[in-house]
PDB file of C-alpha atoms in Angstrom:
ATOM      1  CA  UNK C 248      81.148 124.573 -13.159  1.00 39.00           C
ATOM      2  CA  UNK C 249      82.958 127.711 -11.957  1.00 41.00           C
ATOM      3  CA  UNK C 250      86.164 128.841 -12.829  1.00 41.00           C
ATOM      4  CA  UNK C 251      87.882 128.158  -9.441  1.00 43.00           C
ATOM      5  CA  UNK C 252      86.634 124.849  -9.753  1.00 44.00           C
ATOM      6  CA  UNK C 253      87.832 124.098 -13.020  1.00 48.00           C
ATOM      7  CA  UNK C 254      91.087 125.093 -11.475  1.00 62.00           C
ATOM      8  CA  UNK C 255      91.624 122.087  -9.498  1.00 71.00           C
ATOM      9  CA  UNK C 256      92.238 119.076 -11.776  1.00 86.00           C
ATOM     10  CA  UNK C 257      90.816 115.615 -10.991  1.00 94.00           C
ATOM     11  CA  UNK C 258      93.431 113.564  -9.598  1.00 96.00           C
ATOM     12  CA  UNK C 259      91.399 109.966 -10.164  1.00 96.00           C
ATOM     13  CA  UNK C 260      92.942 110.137 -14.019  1.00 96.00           C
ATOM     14  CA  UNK C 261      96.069 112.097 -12.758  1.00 96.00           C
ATOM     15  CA  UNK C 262      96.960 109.036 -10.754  1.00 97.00           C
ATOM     16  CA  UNK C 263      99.694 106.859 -12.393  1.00 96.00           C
ATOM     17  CA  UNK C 264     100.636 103.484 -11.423  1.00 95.00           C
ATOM     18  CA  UNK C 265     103.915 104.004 -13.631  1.00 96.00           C
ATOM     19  CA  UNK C 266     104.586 107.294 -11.497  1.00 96.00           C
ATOM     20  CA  UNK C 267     104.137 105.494  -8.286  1.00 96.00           C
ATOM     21  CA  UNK C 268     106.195 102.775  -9.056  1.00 96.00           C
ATOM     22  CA  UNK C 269     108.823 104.783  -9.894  1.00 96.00           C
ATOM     23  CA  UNK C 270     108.648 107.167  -6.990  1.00 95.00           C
ATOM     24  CA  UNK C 271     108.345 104.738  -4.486  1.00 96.00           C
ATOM     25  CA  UNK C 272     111.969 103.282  -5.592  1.00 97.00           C
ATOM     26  CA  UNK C 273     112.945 107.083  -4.871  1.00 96.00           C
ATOM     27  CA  UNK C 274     110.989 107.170  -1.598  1.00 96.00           C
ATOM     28  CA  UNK C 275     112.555 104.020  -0.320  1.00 97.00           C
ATOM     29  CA  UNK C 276     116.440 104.757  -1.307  1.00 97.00           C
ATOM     30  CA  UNK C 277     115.574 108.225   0.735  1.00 97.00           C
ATOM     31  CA  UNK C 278     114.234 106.817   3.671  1.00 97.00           C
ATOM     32  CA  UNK C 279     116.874 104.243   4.056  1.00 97.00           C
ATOM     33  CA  UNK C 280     119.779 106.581   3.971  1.00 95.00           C
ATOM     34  CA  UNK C 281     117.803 109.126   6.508  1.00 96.00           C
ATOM     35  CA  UNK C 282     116.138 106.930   9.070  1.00 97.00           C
ATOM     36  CA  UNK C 283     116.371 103.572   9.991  1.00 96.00           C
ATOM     37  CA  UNK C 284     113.238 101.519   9.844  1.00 97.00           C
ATOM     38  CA  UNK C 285     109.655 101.750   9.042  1.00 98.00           C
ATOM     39  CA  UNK C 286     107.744  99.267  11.244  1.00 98.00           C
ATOM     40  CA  UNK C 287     104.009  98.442  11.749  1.00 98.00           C
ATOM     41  CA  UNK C 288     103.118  97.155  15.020  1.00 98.00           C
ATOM     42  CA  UNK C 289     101.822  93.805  14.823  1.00 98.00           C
ATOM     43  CA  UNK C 290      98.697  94.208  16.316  1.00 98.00           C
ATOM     44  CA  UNK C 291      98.243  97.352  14.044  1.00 98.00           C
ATOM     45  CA  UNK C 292      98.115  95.578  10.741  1.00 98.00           C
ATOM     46  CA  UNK C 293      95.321  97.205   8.280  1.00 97.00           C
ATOM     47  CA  UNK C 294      91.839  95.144   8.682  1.00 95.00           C
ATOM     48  CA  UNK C 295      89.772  96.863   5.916  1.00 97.00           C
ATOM     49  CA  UNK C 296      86.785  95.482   4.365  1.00 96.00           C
ATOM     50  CA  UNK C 297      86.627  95.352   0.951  1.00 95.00           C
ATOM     51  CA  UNK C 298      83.791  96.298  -1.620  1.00 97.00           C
ATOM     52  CA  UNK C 299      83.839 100.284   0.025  1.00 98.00           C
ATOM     53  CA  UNK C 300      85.654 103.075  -0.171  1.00 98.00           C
ATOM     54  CA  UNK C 301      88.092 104.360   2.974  1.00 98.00           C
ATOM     55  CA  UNK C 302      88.670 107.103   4.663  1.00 98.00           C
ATOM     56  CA  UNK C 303      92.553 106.484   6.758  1.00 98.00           C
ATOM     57  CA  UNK C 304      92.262 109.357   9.021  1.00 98.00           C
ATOM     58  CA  UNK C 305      96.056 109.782  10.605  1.00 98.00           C
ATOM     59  CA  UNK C 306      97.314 111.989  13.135  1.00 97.00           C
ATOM     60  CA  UNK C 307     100.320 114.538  11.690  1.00 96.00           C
ATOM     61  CA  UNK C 308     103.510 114.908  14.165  1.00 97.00           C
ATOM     62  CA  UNK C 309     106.083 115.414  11.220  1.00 96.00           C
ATOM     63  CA  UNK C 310     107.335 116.357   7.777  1.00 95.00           C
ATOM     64  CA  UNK C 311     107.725 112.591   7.245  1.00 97.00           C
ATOM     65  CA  UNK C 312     104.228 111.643   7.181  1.00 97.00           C
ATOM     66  CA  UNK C 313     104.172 112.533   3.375  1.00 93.00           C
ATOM     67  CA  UNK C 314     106.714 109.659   3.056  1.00 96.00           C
ATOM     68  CA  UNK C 315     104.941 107.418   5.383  1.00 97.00           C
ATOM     69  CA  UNK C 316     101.496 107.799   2.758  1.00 96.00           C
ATOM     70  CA  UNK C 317     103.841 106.346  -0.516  1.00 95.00           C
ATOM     71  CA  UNK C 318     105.829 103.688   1.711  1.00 97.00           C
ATOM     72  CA  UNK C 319     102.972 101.876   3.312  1.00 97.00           C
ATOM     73  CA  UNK C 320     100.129 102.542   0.237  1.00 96.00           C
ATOM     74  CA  UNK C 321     102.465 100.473  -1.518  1.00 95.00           C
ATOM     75  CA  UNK C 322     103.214  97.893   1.388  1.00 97.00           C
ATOM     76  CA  UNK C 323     100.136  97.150   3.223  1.00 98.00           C
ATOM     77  CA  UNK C 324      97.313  98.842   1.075  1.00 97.00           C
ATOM     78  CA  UNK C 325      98.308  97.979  -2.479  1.00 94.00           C
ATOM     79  CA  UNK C 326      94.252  96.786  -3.239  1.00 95.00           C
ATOM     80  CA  UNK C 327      93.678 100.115  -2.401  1.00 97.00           C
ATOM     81  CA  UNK C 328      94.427 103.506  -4.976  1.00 97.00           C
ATOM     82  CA  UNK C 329      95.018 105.957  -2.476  1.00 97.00           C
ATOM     83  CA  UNK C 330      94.445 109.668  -2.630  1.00 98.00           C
ATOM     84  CA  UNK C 331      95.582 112.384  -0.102  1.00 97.00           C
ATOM     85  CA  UNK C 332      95.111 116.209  -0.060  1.00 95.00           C
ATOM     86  CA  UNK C 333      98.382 118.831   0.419  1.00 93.00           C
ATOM     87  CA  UNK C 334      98.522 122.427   0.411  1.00 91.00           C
ATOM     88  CA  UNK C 335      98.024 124.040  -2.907  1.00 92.00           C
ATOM     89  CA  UNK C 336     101.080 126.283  -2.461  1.00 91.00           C
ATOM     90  CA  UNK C 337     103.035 123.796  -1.607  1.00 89.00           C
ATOM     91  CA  UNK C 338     101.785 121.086  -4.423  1.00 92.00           C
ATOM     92  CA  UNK C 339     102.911 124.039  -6.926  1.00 91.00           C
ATOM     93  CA  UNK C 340     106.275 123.085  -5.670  1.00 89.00           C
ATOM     94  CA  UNK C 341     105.929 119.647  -6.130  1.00 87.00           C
ATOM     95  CA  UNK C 342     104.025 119.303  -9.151  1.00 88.00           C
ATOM     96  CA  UNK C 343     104.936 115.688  -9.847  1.00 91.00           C
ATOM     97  CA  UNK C 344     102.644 114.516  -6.604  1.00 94.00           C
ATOM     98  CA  UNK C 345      99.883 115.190  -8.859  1.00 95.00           C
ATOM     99  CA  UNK C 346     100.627 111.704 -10.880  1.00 96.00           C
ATOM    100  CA  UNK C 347     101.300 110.002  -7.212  1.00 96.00           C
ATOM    101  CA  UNK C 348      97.154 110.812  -6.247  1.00 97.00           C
ATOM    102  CA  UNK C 349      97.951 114.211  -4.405  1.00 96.00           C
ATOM    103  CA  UNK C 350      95.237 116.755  -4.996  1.00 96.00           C
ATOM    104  CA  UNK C 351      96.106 120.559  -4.095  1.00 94.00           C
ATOM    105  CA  UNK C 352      93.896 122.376  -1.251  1.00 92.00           C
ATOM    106  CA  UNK C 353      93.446 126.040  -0.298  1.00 90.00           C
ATOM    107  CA  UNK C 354      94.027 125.853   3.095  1.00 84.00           C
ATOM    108  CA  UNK C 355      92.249 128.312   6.042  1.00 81.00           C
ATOM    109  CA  UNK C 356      89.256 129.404   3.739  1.00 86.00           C
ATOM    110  CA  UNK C 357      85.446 128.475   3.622  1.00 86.00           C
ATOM    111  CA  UNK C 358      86.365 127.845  -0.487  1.00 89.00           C
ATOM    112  CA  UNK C 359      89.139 125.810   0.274  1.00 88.00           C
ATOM    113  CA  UNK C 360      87.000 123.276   2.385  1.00 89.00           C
ATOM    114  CA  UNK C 361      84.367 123.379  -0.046  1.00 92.00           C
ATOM    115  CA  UNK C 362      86.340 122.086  -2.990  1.00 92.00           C
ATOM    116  CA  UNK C 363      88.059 119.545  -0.631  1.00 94.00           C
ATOM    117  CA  UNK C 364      85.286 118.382  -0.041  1.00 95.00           C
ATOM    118  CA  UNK C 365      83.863 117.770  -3.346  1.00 95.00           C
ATOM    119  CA  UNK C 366      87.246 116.425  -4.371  1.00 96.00           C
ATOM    120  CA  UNK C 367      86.773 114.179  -1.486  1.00 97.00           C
ATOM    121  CA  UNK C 368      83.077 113.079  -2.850  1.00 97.00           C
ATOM    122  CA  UNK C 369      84.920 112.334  -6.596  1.00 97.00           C
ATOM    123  CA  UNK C 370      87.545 110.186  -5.024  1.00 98.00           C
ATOM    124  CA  UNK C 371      85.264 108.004  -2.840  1.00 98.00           C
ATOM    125  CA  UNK C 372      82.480 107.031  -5.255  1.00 97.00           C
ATOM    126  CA  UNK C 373      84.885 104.214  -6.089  1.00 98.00           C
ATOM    127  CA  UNK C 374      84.973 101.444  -3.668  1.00 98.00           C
ATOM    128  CA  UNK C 375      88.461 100.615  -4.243  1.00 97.00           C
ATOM    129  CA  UNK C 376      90.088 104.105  -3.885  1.00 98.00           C
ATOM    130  CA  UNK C 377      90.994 105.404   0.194  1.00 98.00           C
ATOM    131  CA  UNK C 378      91.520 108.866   1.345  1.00 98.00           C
ATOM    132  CA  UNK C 379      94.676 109.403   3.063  1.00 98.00           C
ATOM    133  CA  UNK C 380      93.597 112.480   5.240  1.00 97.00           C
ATOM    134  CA  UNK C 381      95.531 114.345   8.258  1.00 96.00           C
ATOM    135  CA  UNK C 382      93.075 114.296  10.662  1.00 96.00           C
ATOM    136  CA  UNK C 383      94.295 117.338  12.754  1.00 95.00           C
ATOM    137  CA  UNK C 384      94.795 120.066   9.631  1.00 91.00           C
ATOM    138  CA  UNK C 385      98.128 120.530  10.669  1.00 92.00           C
ATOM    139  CA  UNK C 386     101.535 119.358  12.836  1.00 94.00           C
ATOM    140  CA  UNK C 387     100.606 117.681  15.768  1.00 94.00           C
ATOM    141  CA  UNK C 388     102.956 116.540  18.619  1.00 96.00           C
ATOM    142  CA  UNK C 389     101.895 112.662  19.013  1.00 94.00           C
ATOM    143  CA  UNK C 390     101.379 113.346  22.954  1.00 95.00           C
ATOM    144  CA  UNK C 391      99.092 116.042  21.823  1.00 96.00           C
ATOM    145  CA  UNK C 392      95.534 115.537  23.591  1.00 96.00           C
ATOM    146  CA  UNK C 393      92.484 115.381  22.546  1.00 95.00           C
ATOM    147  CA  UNK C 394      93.704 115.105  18.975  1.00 97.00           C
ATOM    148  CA  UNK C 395      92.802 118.062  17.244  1.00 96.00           C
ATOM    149  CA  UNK C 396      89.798 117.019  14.141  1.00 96.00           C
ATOM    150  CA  UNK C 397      89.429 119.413  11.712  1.00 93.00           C
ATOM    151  CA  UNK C 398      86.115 120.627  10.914  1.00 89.00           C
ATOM    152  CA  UNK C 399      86.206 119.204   7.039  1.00 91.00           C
ATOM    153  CA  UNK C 400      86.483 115.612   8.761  1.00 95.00           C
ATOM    154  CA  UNK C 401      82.687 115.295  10.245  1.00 96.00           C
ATOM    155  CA  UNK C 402      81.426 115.744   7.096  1.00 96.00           C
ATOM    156  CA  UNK C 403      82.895 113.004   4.873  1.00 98.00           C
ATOM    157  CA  UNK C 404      80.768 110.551   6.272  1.00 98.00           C
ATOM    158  CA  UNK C 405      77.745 112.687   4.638  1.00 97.00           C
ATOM    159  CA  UNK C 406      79.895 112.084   1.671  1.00 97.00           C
ATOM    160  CA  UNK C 407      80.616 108.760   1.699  1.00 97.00           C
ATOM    161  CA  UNK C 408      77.737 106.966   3.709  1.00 98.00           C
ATOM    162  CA  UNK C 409      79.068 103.370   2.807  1.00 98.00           C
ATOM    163  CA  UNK C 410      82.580 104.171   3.740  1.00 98.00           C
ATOM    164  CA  UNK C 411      85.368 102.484   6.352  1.00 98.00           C
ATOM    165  CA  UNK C 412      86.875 105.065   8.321  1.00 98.00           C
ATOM    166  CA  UNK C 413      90.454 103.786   9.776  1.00 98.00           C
ATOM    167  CA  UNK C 414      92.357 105.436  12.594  1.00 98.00           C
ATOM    168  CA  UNK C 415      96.091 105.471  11.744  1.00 98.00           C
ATOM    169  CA  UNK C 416      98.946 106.941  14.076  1.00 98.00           C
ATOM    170  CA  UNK C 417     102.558 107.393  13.144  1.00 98.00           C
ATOM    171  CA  UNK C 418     105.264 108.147  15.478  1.00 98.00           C
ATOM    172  CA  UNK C 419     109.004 108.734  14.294  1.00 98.00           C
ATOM    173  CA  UNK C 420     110.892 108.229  18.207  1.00 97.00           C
ATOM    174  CA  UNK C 421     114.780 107.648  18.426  1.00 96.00           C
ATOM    175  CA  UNK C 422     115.856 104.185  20.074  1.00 95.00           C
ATOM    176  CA  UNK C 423     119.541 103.466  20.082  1.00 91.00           C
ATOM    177  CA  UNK C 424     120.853 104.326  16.675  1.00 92.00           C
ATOM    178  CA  UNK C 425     121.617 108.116  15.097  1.00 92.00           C
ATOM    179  CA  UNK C 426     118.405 107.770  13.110  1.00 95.00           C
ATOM    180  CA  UNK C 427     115.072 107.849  13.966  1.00 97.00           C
ATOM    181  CA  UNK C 428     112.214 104.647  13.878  1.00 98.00           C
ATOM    182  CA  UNK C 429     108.765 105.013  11.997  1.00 98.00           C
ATOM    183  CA  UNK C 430     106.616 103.096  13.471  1.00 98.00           C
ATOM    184  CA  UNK C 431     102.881 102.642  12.210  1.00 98.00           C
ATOM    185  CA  UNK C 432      99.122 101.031  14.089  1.00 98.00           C
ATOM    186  CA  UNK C 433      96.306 101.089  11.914  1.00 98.00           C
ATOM    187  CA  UNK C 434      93.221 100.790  14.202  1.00 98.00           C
ATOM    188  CA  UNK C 435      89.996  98.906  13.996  1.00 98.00           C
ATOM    189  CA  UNK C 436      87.310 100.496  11.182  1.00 98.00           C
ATOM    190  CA  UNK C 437      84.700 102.704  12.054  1.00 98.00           C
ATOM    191  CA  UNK C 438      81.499 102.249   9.449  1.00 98.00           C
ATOM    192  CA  UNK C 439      80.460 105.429   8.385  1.00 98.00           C
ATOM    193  CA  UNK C 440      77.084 104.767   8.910  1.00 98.00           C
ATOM    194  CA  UNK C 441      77.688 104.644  12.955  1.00 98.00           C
ATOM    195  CA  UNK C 442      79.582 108.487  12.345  1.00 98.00           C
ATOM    196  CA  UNK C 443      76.187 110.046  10.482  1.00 98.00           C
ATOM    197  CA  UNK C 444      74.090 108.743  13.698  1.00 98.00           C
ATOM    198  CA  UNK C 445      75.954 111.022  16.030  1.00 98.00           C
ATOM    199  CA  UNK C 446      75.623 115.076  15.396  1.00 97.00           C
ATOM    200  CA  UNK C 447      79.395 116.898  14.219  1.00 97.00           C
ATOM    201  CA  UNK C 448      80.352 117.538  16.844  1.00 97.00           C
ATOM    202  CA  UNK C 449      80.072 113.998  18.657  1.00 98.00           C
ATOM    203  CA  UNK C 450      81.595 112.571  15.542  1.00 98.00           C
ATOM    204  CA  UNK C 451      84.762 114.667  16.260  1.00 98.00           C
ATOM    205  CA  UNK C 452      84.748 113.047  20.015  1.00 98.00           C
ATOM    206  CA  UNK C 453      84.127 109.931  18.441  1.00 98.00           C
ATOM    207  CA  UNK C 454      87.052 110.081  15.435  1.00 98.00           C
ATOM    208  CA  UNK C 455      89.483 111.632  18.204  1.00 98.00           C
ATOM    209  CA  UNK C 456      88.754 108.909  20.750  1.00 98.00           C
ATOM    210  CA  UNK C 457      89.523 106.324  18.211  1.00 98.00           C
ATOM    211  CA  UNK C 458      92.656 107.858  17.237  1.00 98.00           C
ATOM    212  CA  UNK C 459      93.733 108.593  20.407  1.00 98.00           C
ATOM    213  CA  UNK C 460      93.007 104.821  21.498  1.00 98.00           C
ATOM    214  CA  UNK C 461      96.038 103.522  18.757  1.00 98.00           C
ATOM    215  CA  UNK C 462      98.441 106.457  19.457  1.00 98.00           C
ATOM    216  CA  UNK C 463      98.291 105.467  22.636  1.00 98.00           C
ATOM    217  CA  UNK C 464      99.011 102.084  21.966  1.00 98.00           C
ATOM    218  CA  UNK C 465     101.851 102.530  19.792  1.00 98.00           C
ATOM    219  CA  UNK C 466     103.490 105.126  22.381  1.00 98.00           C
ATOM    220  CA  UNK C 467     103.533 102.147  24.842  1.00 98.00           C
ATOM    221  CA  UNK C 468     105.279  99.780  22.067  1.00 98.00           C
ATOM    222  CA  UNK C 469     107.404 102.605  21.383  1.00 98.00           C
ATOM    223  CA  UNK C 470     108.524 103.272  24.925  1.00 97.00           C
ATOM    224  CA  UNK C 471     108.987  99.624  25.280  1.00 97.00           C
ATOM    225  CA  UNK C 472     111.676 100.260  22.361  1.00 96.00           C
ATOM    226  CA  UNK C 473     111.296  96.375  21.389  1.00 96.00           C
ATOM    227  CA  UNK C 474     111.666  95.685  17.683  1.00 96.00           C
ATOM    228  CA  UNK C 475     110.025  92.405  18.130  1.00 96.00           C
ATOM    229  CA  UNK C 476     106.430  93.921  18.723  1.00 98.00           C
ATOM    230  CA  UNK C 477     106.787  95.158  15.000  1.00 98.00           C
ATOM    231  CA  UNK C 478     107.093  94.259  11.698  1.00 98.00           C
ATOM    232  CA  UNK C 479     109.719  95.352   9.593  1.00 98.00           C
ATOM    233  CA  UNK C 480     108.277  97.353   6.381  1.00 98.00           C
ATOM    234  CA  UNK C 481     111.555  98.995   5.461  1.00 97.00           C
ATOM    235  CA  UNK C 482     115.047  98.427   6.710  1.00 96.00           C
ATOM    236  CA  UNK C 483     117.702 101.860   6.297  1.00 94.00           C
ATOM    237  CA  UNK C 484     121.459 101.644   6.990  1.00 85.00           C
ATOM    238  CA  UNK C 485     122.804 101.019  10.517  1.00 77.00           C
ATOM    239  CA  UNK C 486     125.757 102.800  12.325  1.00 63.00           C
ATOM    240  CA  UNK C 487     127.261 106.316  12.145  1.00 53.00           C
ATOM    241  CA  UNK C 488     128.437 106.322   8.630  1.00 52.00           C
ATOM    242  CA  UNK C 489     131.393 107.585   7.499  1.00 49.00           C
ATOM    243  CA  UNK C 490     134.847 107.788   7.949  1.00 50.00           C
ATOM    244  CA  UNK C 491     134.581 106.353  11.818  1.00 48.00           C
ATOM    245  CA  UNK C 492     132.291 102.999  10.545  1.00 53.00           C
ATOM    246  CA  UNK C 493     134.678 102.795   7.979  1.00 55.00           C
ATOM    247  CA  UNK C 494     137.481 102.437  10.572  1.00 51.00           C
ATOM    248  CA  UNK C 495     134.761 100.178  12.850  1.00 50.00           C
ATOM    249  CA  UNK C 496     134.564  97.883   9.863  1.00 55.00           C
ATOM    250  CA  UNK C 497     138.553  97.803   9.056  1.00 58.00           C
ATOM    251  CA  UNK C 498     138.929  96.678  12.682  1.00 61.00           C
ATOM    252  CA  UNK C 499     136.392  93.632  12.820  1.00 54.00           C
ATOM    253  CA  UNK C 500     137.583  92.557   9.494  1.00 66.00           C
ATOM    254  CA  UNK C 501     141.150  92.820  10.843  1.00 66.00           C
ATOM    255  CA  UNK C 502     139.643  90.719  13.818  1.00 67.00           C
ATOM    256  CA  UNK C 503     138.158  87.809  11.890  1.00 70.00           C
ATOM    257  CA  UNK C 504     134.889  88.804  13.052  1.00 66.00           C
ATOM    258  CA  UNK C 505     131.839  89.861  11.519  1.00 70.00           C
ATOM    259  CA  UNK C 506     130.968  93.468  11.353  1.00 51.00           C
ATOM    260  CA  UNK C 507     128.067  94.835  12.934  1.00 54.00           C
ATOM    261  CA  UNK C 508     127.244  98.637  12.555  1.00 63.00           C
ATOM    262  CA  UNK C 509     124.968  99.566  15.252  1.00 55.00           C
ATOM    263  CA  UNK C 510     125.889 101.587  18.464  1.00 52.00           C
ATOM    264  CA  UNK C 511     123.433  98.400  20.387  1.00 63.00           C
ATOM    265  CA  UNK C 512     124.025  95.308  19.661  1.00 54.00           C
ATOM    266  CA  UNK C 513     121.446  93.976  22.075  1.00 53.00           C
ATOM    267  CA  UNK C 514     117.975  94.073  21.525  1.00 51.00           C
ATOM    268  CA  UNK C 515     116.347  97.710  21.352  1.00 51.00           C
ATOM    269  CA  UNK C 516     114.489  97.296  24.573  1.00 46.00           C
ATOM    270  CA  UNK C 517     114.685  99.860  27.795  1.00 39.00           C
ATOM    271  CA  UNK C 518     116.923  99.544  30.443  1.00 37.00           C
TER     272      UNK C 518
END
């Protein structure tokens, strides 16, 4: 083993269920007081077979999406010990993400994608453990077509031959409230066996198209702005806050009435 790969530490006994636990408490109290909801569209619930590994392959339109990986591996994927790459600089920042199944990456070099990728091969040998990877390789608008898929992507499957790949897409759009809505669709799994029948570069076409299929989906759900098409993962404070919902909630209780704090107090729909 070479130096630079003794370097990067193993993060399958890094991982710590006590860690997680505790940071997703943290997570959750910080999402709630800086954006309203999490939702997962109802038609997007996660449909993974078990008994192999997973690769969740997810479009990347914001700084949230790190956020998004501890709220719903703990919600909707809790059979599941999930792993996800970051940029080693910034994982020297955050050292603690080690514990929480982050792994560091040298980004933009041949070297970096090579020990990704054996990373990577370590995670998935167990058939309970998924990848959490960022299909693009960096921020990408939602709208953003074809979805970029970066390069290290087409070759997991040679990695992982008995592996689900899942299409995830995340947008974060404002309805009628200060904050913004995460909403989540998890898309039908692709076996990896149907990826290593198709050359490289007709796996990207094929991992973009499915991608592209849900994100497409959810945009319509999200323009439809109707909370009812979702389920509720994670619920964060309503209203403007402060000294003027303070004064809101004075007058209704001054009413006799029963204090609602959003702007809307119809249903979030258009029009």
């Amino acid at each position: 083993m070479s130096s630079a790969d003794r370097q990067q530490p193993d993060p399958v006994p890094l991982r710590s269920e006590r860690y997680i636990a505790f940071f997703d408490l943290a997570f959750t109290r910080f999402f709630r007081r800086h954006m309203r909801a999490a939702r997962v569209a109802r038609w997007g619930l996660p449909q993974i077979p078990a008994g192999a590994p997973a690769v969740i392959f997810v479009n990347h339109p914001s700084w949230w999406d790190g956020v998004a990986v501890m709220l719903l591996g703990r919600r909707l994927l809790r059979e599941r010990r999930l792993f996800t790459p970051m940029a080693a600089w910034a994982l020297e920042k955050y050292g603690f993400m080690r514990r929480i199944g982050v792994f560091g990456v040298e980004t933009g070099t041949s070297r970096g994608t090579i020990r990704f990728l054996r990373t990577a091969e370590r995670v998935l040998q167990d058939p309970s453990h998924a990848l959490w990877v960022h299909a693009p390789g960096r921020f990408c608008d939602p709208r953003e077509r074809p979805i970029p898929i970066a390069p290290g992507m087409t070759r997991l499957p040679e990695l992982a031959p008995g592996a689900w790949f899942v299409p995830l897409a995340l947008d974060y759009p404002f309805w009628s409230e200060r904050k913004a809505e995460m909403l989540v669709a998890f898309g039908p799994p692709i076996p990896a066996a149907e990826l290593l029948s198709l050359d490289r570069d007709a796996r990207a076409a094929r991992l973009a198209a499915a991608l592209e299929a849900v994100a497409d989906r959810l945009t319509e759900d999200a323009i439809a702005r109707d909370p009812e098409r979702f389920d509720t993962l994670v619920q964060g404070k309503e209203g403007m806050g402060g000294i003027y919902q303070g004064w809101r909630r004075l007058g209704a209780l001054l009413r006799g009435q029963r204090f609602d704090p959003r702007h809307d107090h119809q249903a979030d729909r258009a029009g």
